[in-house]
XYZ file of C-alpha atoms in Angstrom:
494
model
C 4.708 -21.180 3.710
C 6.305 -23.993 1.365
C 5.423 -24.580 -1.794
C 2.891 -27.480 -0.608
C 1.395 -25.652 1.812
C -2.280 -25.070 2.134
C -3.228 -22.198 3.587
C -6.469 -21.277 5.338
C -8.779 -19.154 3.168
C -9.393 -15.623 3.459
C -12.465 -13.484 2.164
C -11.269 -10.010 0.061
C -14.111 -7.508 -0.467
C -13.248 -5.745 -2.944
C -15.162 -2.518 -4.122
C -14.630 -0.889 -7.095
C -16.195 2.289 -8.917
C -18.935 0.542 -11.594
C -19.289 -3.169 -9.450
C -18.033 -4.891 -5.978
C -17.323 -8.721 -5.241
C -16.641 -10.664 -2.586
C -13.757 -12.999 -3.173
C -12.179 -16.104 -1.095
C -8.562 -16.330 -1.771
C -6.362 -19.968 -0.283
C -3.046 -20.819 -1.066
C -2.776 -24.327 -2.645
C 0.120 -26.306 -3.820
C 2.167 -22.502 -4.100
C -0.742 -21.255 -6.555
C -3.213 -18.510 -5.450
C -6.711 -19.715 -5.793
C -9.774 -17.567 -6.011
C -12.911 -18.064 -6.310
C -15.784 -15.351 -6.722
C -18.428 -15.645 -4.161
C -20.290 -12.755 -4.999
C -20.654 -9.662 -7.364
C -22.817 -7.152 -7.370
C -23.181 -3.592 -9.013
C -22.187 -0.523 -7.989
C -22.257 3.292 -9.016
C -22.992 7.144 -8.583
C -26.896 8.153 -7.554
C -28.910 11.208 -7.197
C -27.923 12.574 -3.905
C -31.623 13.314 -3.571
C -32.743 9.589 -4.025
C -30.934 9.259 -0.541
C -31.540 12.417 0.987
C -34.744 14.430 -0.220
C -34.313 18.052 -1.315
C -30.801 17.810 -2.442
C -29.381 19.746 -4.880
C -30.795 18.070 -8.061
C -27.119 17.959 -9.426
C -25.193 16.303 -6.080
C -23.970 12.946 -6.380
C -23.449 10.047 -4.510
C -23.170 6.024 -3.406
C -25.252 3.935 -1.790
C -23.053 3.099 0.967
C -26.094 1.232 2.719
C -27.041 -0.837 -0.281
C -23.074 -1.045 -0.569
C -22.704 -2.586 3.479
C -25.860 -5.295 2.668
C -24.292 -7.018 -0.441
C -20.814 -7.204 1.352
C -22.924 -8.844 4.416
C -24.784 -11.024 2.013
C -21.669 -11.790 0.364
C -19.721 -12.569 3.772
C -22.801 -14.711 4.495
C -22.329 -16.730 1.066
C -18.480 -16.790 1.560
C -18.259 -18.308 5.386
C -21.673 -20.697 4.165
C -19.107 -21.861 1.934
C -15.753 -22.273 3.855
C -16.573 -21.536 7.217
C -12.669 -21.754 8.365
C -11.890 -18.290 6.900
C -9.584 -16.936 8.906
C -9.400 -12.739 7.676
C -11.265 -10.185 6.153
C -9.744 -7.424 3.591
C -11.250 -4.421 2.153
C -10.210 -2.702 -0.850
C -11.995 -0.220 -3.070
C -11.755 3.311 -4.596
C -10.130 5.911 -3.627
C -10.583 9.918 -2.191
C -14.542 9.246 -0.869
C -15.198 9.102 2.338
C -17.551 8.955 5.565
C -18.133 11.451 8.148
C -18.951 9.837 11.513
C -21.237 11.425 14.726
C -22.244 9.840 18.106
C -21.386 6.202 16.675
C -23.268 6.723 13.453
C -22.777 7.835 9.812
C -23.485 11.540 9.383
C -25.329 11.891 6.155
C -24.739 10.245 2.520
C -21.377 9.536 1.283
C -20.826 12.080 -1.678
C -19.540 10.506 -5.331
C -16.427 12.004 -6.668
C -17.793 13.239 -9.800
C -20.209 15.339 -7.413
C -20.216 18.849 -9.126
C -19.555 20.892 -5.767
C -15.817 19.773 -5.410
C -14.845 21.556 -8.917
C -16.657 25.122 -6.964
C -14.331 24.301 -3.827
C -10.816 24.136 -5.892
C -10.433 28.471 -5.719
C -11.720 28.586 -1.973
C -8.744 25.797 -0.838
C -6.130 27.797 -3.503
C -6.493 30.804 -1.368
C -4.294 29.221 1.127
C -2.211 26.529 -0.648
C -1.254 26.686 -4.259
C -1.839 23.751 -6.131
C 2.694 24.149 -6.827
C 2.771 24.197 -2.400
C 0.458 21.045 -2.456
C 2.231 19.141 -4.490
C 5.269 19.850 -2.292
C 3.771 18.488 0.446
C 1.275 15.560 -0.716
C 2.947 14.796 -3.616
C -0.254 14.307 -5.631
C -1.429 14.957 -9.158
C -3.924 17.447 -8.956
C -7.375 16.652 -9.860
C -10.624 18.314 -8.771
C -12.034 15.387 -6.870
C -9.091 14.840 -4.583
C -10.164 14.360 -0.999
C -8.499 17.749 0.017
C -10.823 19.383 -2.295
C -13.594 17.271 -1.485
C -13.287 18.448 2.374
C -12.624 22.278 1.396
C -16.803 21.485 0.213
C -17.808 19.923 3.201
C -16.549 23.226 5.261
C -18.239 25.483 2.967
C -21.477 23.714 3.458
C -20.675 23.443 7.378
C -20.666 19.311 7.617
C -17.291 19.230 8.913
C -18.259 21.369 12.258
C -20.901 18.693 12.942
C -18.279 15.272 12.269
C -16.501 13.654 15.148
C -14.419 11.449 12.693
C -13.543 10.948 8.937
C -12.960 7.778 7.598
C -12.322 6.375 3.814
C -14.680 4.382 2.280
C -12.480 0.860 3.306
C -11.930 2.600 6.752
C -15.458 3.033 7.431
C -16.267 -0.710 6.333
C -13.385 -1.891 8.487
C -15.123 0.007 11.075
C -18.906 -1.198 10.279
C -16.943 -4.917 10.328
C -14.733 -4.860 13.739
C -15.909 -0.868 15.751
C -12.408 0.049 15.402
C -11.229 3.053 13.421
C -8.147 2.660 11.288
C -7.113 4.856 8.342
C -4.551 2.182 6.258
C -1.873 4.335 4.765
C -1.574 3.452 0.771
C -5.422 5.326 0.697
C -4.628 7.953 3.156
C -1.490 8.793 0.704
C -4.531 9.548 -1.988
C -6.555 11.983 0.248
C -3.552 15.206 0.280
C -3.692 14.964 3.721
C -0.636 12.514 3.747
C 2.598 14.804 4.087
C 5.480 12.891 1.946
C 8.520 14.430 4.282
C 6.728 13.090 7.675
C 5.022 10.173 6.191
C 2.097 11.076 8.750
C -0.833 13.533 8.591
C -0.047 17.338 7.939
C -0.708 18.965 10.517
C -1.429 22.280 8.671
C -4.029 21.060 6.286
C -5.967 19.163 8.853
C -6.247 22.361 11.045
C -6.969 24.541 8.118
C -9.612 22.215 7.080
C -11.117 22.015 10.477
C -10.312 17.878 10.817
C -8.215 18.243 14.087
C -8.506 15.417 15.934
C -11.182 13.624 13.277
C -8.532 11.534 11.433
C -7.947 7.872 12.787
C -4.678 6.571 13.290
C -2.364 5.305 10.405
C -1.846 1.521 9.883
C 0.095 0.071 7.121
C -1.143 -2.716 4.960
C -1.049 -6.807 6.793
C -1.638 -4.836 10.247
C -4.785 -5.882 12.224
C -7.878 -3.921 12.322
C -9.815 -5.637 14.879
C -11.755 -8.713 15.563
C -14.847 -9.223 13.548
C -17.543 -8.306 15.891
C -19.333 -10.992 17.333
C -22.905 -9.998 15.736
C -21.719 -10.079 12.844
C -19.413 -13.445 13.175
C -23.207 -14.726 14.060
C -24.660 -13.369 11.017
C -22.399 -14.887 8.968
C -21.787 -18.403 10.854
C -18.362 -17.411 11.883
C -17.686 -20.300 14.660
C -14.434 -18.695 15.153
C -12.452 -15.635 15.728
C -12.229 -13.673 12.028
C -9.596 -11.041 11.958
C -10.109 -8.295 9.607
C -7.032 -6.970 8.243
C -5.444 -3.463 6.270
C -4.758 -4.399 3.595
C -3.524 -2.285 0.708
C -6.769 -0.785 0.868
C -6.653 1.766 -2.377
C -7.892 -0.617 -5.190
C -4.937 0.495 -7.080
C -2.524 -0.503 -4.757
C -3.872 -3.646 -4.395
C -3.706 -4.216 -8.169
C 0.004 -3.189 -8.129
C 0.649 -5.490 -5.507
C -0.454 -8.595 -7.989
C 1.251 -7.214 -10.845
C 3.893 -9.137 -11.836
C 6.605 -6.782 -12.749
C 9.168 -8.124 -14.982
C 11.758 -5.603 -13.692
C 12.766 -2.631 -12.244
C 11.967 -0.820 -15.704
C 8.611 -1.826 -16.399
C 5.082 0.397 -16.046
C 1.529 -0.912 -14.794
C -1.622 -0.328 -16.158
C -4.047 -0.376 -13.976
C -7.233 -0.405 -16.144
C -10.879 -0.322 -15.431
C -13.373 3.054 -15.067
C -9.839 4.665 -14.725
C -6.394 4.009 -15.971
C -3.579 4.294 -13.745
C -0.362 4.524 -15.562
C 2.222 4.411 -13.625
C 5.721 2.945 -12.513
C 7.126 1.531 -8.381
C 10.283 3.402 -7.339
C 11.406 3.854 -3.791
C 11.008 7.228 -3.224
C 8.862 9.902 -4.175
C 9.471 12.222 -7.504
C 8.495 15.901 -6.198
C 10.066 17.706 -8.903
C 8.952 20.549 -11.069
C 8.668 18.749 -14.390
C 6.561 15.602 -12.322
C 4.291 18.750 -11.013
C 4.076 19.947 -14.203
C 3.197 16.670 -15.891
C 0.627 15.795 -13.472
C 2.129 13.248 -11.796
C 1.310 12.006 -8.581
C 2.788 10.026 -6.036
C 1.073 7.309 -4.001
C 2.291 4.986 -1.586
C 2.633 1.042 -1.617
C 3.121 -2.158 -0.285
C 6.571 -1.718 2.017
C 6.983 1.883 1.809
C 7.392 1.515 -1.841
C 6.115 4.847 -3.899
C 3.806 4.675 -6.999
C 4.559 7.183 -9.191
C 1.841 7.740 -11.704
C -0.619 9.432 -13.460
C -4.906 9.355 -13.094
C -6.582 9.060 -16.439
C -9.789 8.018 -18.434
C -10.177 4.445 -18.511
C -12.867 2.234 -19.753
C -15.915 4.838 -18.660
C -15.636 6.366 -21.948
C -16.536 2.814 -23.140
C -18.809 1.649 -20.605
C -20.772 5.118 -20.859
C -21.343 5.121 -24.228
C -22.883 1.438 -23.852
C -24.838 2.863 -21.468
C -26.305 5.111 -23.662
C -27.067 3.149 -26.907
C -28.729 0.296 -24.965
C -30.686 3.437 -23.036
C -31.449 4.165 -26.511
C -32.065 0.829 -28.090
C -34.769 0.223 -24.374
C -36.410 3.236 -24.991
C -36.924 2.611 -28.709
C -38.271 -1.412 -28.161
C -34.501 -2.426 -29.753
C -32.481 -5.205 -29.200
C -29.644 -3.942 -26.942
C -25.691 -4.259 -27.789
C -22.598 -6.191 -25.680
C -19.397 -4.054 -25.838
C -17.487 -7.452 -26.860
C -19.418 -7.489 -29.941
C -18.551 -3.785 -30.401
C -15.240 -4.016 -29.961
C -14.926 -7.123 -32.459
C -16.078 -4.887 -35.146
C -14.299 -2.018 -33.991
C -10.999 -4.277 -34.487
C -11.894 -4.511 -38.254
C -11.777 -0.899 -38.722
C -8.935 1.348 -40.170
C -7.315 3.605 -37.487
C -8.943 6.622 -37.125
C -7.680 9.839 -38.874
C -8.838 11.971 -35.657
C -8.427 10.894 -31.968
C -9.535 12.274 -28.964
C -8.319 13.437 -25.689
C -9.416 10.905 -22.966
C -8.208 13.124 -20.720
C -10.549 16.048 -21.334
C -13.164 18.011 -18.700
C -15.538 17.283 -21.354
C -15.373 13.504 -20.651
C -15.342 13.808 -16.838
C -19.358 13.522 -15.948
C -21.442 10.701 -17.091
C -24.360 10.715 -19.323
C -24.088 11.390 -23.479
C -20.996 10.097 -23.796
C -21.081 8.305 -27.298
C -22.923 12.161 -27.941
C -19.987 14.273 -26.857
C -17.056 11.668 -28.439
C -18.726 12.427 -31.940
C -19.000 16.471 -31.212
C -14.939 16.353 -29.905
C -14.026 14.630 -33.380
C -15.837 16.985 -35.616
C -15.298 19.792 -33.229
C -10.921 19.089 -34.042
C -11.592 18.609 -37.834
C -12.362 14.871 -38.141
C -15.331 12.813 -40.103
C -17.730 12.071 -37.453
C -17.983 8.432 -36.539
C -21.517 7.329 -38.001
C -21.415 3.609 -36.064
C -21.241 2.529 -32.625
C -18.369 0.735 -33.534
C -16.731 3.760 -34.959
C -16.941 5.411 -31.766
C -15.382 2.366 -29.940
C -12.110 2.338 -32.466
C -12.041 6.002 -31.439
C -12.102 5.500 -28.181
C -9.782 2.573 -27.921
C -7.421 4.036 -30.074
C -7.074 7.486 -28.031
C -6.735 5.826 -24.858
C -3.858 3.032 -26.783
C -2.454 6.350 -27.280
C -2.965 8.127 -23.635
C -1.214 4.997 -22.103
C 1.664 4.595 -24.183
C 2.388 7.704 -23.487
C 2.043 8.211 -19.984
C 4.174 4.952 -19.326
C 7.273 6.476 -21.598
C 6.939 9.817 -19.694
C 6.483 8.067 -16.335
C 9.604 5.955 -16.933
C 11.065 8.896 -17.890
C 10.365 10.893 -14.973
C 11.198 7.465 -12.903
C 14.744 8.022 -14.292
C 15.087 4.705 -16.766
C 14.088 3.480 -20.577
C 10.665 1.873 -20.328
C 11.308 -1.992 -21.469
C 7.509 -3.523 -21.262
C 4.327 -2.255 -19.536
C 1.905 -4.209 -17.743
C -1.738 -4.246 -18.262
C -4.542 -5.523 -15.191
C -7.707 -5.382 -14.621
C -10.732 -5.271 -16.722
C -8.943 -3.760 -19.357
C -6.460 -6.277 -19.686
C -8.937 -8.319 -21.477
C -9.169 -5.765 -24.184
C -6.913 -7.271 -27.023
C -7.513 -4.456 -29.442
C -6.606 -2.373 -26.792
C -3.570 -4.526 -25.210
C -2.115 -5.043 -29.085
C -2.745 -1.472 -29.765
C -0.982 0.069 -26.478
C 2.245 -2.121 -27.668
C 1.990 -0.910 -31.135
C 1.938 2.680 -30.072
C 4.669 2.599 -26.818
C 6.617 0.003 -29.084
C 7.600 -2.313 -26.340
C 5.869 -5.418 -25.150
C 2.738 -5.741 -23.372
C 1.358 -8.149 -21.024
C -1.587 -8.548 -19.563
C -3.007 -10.000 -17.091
C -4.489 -10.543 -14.021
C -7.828 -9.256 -14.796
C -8.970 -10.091 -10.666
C -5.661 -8.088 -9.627
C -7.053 -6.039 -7.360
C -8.867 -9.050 -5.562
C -5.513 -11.038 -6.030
C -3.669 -8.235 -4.053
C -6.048 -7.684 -1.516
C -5.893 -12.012 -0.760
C -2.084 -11.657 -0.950
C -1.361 -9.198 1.615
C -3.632 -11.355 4.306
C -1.743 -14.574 3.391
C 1.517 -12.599 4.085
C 0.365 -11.232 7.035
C -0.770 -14.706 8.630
C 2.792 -16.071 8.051
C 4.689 -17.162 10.843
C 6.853 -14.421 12.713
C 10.676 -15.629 11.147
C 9.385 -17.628 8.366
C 10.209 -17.508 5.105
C 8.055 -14.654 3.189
C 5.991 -14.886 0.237
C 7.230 -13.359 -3.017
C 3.701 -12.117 -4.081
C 4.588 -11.751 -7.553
C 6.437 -14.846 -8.236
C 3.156 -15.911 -6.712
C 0.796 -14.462 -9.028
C 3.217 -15.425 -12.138
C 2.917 -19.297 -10.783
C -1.084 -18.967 -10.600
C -2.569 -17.128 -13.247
C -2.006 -17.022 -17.070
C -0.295 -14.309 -18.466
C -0.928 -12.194 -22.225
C 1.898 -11.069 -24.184
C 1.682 -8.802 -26.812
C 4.862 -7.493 -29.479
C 4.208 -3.949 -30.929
C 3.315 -5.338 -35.056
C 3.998 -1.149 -36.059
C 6.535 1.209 -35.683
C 4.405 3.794 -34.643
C 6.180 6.785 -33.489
C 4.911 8.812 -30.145
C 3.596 12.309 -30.932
């Protein structure tokens, strides 16, 4: 594609954990342009809002509610360029859908559902989390699909499944009837083996998912043809193709991060942060293990190296909360952005927290149980909303500086800048204070990465066989302003 080209326009759906959009992405003039067609919310519900008598406890999405904004937003995107030529889907990761005689078997179960923490020992008895790691590579956490799927068998759903599919799988499949699993998500599940680079064949059969998974593409392969239903629902006079994508949110966003070298860490930062770094192949030693690293897979077989922690849900939680709160009480409610501008006038605080922390893992109380983990190590409690925000920002400034240095580290170089997308990249208390603390620069920027990534690796895969090949980041560089931020404080990492 030259630099003047014009490309035709694709639609990226891209779901994340707290919201979803539908995006249309065209190359114009050799800048990315995209424009938001639709956004909508998203987010964990009672299990029993969905399914009556369910535990009172069990979490998880409205995938149904989820599948009619995407088709309202489809509808909206092809009223307004009906030449799109693809489809991409992106969202979380580790949540999936069990399938039965064509149909959805049951709800699709949150993450932060409480069963998968009770599941952890049972799995254990037959792989250590040290013999895991060998073979998935992955940073354990208590959600992880593995774990997830150890639940399902206690509670017998697995017997009853024909297939499993990830939540972008299963929407690729509600889209075209095909069943794909794209390989960057599959590499978050555990069921990914790192030496074969296809499914392992002993935790499928010890999980009782023989012959449920779908075959493996890799991100700009075709999915299938949007079904013609659907292409009539949404006024698709053509042929759509929906395409894999990188279909883990996070990969997408590391996609449209413009690395400035071979040195430099991401940030991928909304409900979590994903610190990280790309190398080229896999780090499966004892001190990565150790450190809680895990290792994901990329765009071209490259390997993300990096490490799961709290992002802005401490922040967006304790919102939550006050303007509960402030409703309840007939109050006027509060906008993090003003929080966070009188959080920036504060001193930094004496006593930080530990984003990382069980304590911090389920919603509800959060602004509560920030205040009880700062008294509870010896600190003033914050008395102010604000307070509470400096806190926060401040610990997780802290968290990501550093998990970049020890990522780097582990990566085997000097960490010379980090990178900082997403939602959290808007942050400039947070940005300036992640610089101060890893004492290199910071730049930020794109906030729409994930969308950006998701439009990018469509484009690429519509190029002519033997043409000359996008260089996505270049790309992104060209198209969207860019923060920079130059650590003011020689803080020193403890």
């Amino acid at each position: 594609m030259s630099k003047q080209a014009e490309s035709a326009p694709v639609a990226a759906i891209d779901l994340g954990a707290t919201s979803g959009r539908v995006m249309i992405g065209q190359m114009v003039d050799g800048k990315l342009q995209l424009t938001a067609v639709h956004r909508f919310a998203n987010g964990p519900v009672p299990l029993s809002s969905l399914e009556p008598g369910a535990r009172q406890e069990a979490l998880a999405w409205d995938i149904d509610e989820l599948w009619a904004q995407i088709r309202h937003g489809l509808s909206l995107a092809f009223a307004q360029r009906g030449d799109i030529a693809s489809i991409g889907v992106d969202s979380w990761a580790v949540d999936y859908a069990l399938l039965k005689d064509g149909k959805r078997l049951g709800e699709v179960r949150h993450y932060r559902d409480p069963r998968n923490e009770r599941a952890v020992a049972a799995l254990e008895q037959k792989f250590s989390r040290r013999e895991l790691f060998a073979r998935n590579g992955l940073q354990f956490l208590p959600f992880n699909t593995v774990y997830q799927l150890q639940a399902e068998k206690l509670e017998n759903r697995l017997a009853d499944a024909e297939a499993l599919l990830l939540v972008p799988d299963y929407f690729n499949w509600m889209l075209t009837g095909q069943r794909r699993s794209e390989w960057t998500n599959a590499s978050t599940t555990g069921l990914l083996n790192h030496s074969t680079g296809t499914w392992d064949e002993d935790l499928v059969a010890e999980l009782g998912l023989s012959g449920k998974l779908a075959q493996l593409v890799h991100p700009g392969q075709p999915v299938g043809a949007l079904l013609p239903e659907l292409a009539a629902e949404f006024g698709a006079s053509h042929e759509v193709q929906v395409v894999a994508v990188a279909s883990h949110d996070t990969a997408s966003a590391v996609v449209a991060t413009p690395l400035s070298s071979g040195k430099s860490a991401y940030i991928s930062c909304g409900t979590w942060g994903l610190v990280g770094v790309e190398l080229d192949r896999p780090v499966l030693t004892e001190q990565a293990h150790q450190a809680g690293f895990t290792n994901e897979l990329g765009l071209d077989s490259s390997v993300r190296f990096l490490k799961n922690v709290a992002g802005t849900f401490l922040l967006s939680e304790s919102i939550r909360q006050w303007n509960d709160d402030a409703e309840a009480a007939g109050r006027e409610e509060t906008s993090l952005e003003q929080l966070l501008a009188e959080a920036a006038e504060l001193p930094v605080p004496q006593m930080l927290i530990d984003p990382q922390s069980e304590r911090f893992l389920a919603p509800g109380q959060m602004a509560q149980r920030i205040c009880d983990a700062v008294e509870a190590a010896g600190g003033q409690r914050p008395c102010s909303p604000a307070e509470v925000i400096r806190v926060v920002v401040e610990s997780l400034a802290q968290s990501f500086a550093r998990q970049a240095a020890e990522a780097a580290r582990l990566g085997g170089f000097e960490l010379e800048n980090i990178h900082i997308v997403g939602g959290g990249s808007q942050g400039q208390l947070l940005c300036q204070r992640t610089a101060d603390h890893a004492r290199v620069p910071v730049i930020s920027g794109p906030v729409e990465c994930t969308a950006l990534g998701n439009v990018l690796v469509q484009l690429q895969a519509a190029m002519p066989a033997g043409g000359d090949a996008l260089n996505l980041r270049d790309v992104v560089r060209d198209s969207v302003p860019l923060g920079a931020y130059t650590p003011s404080q020689a803080l020193k990492l403890v």
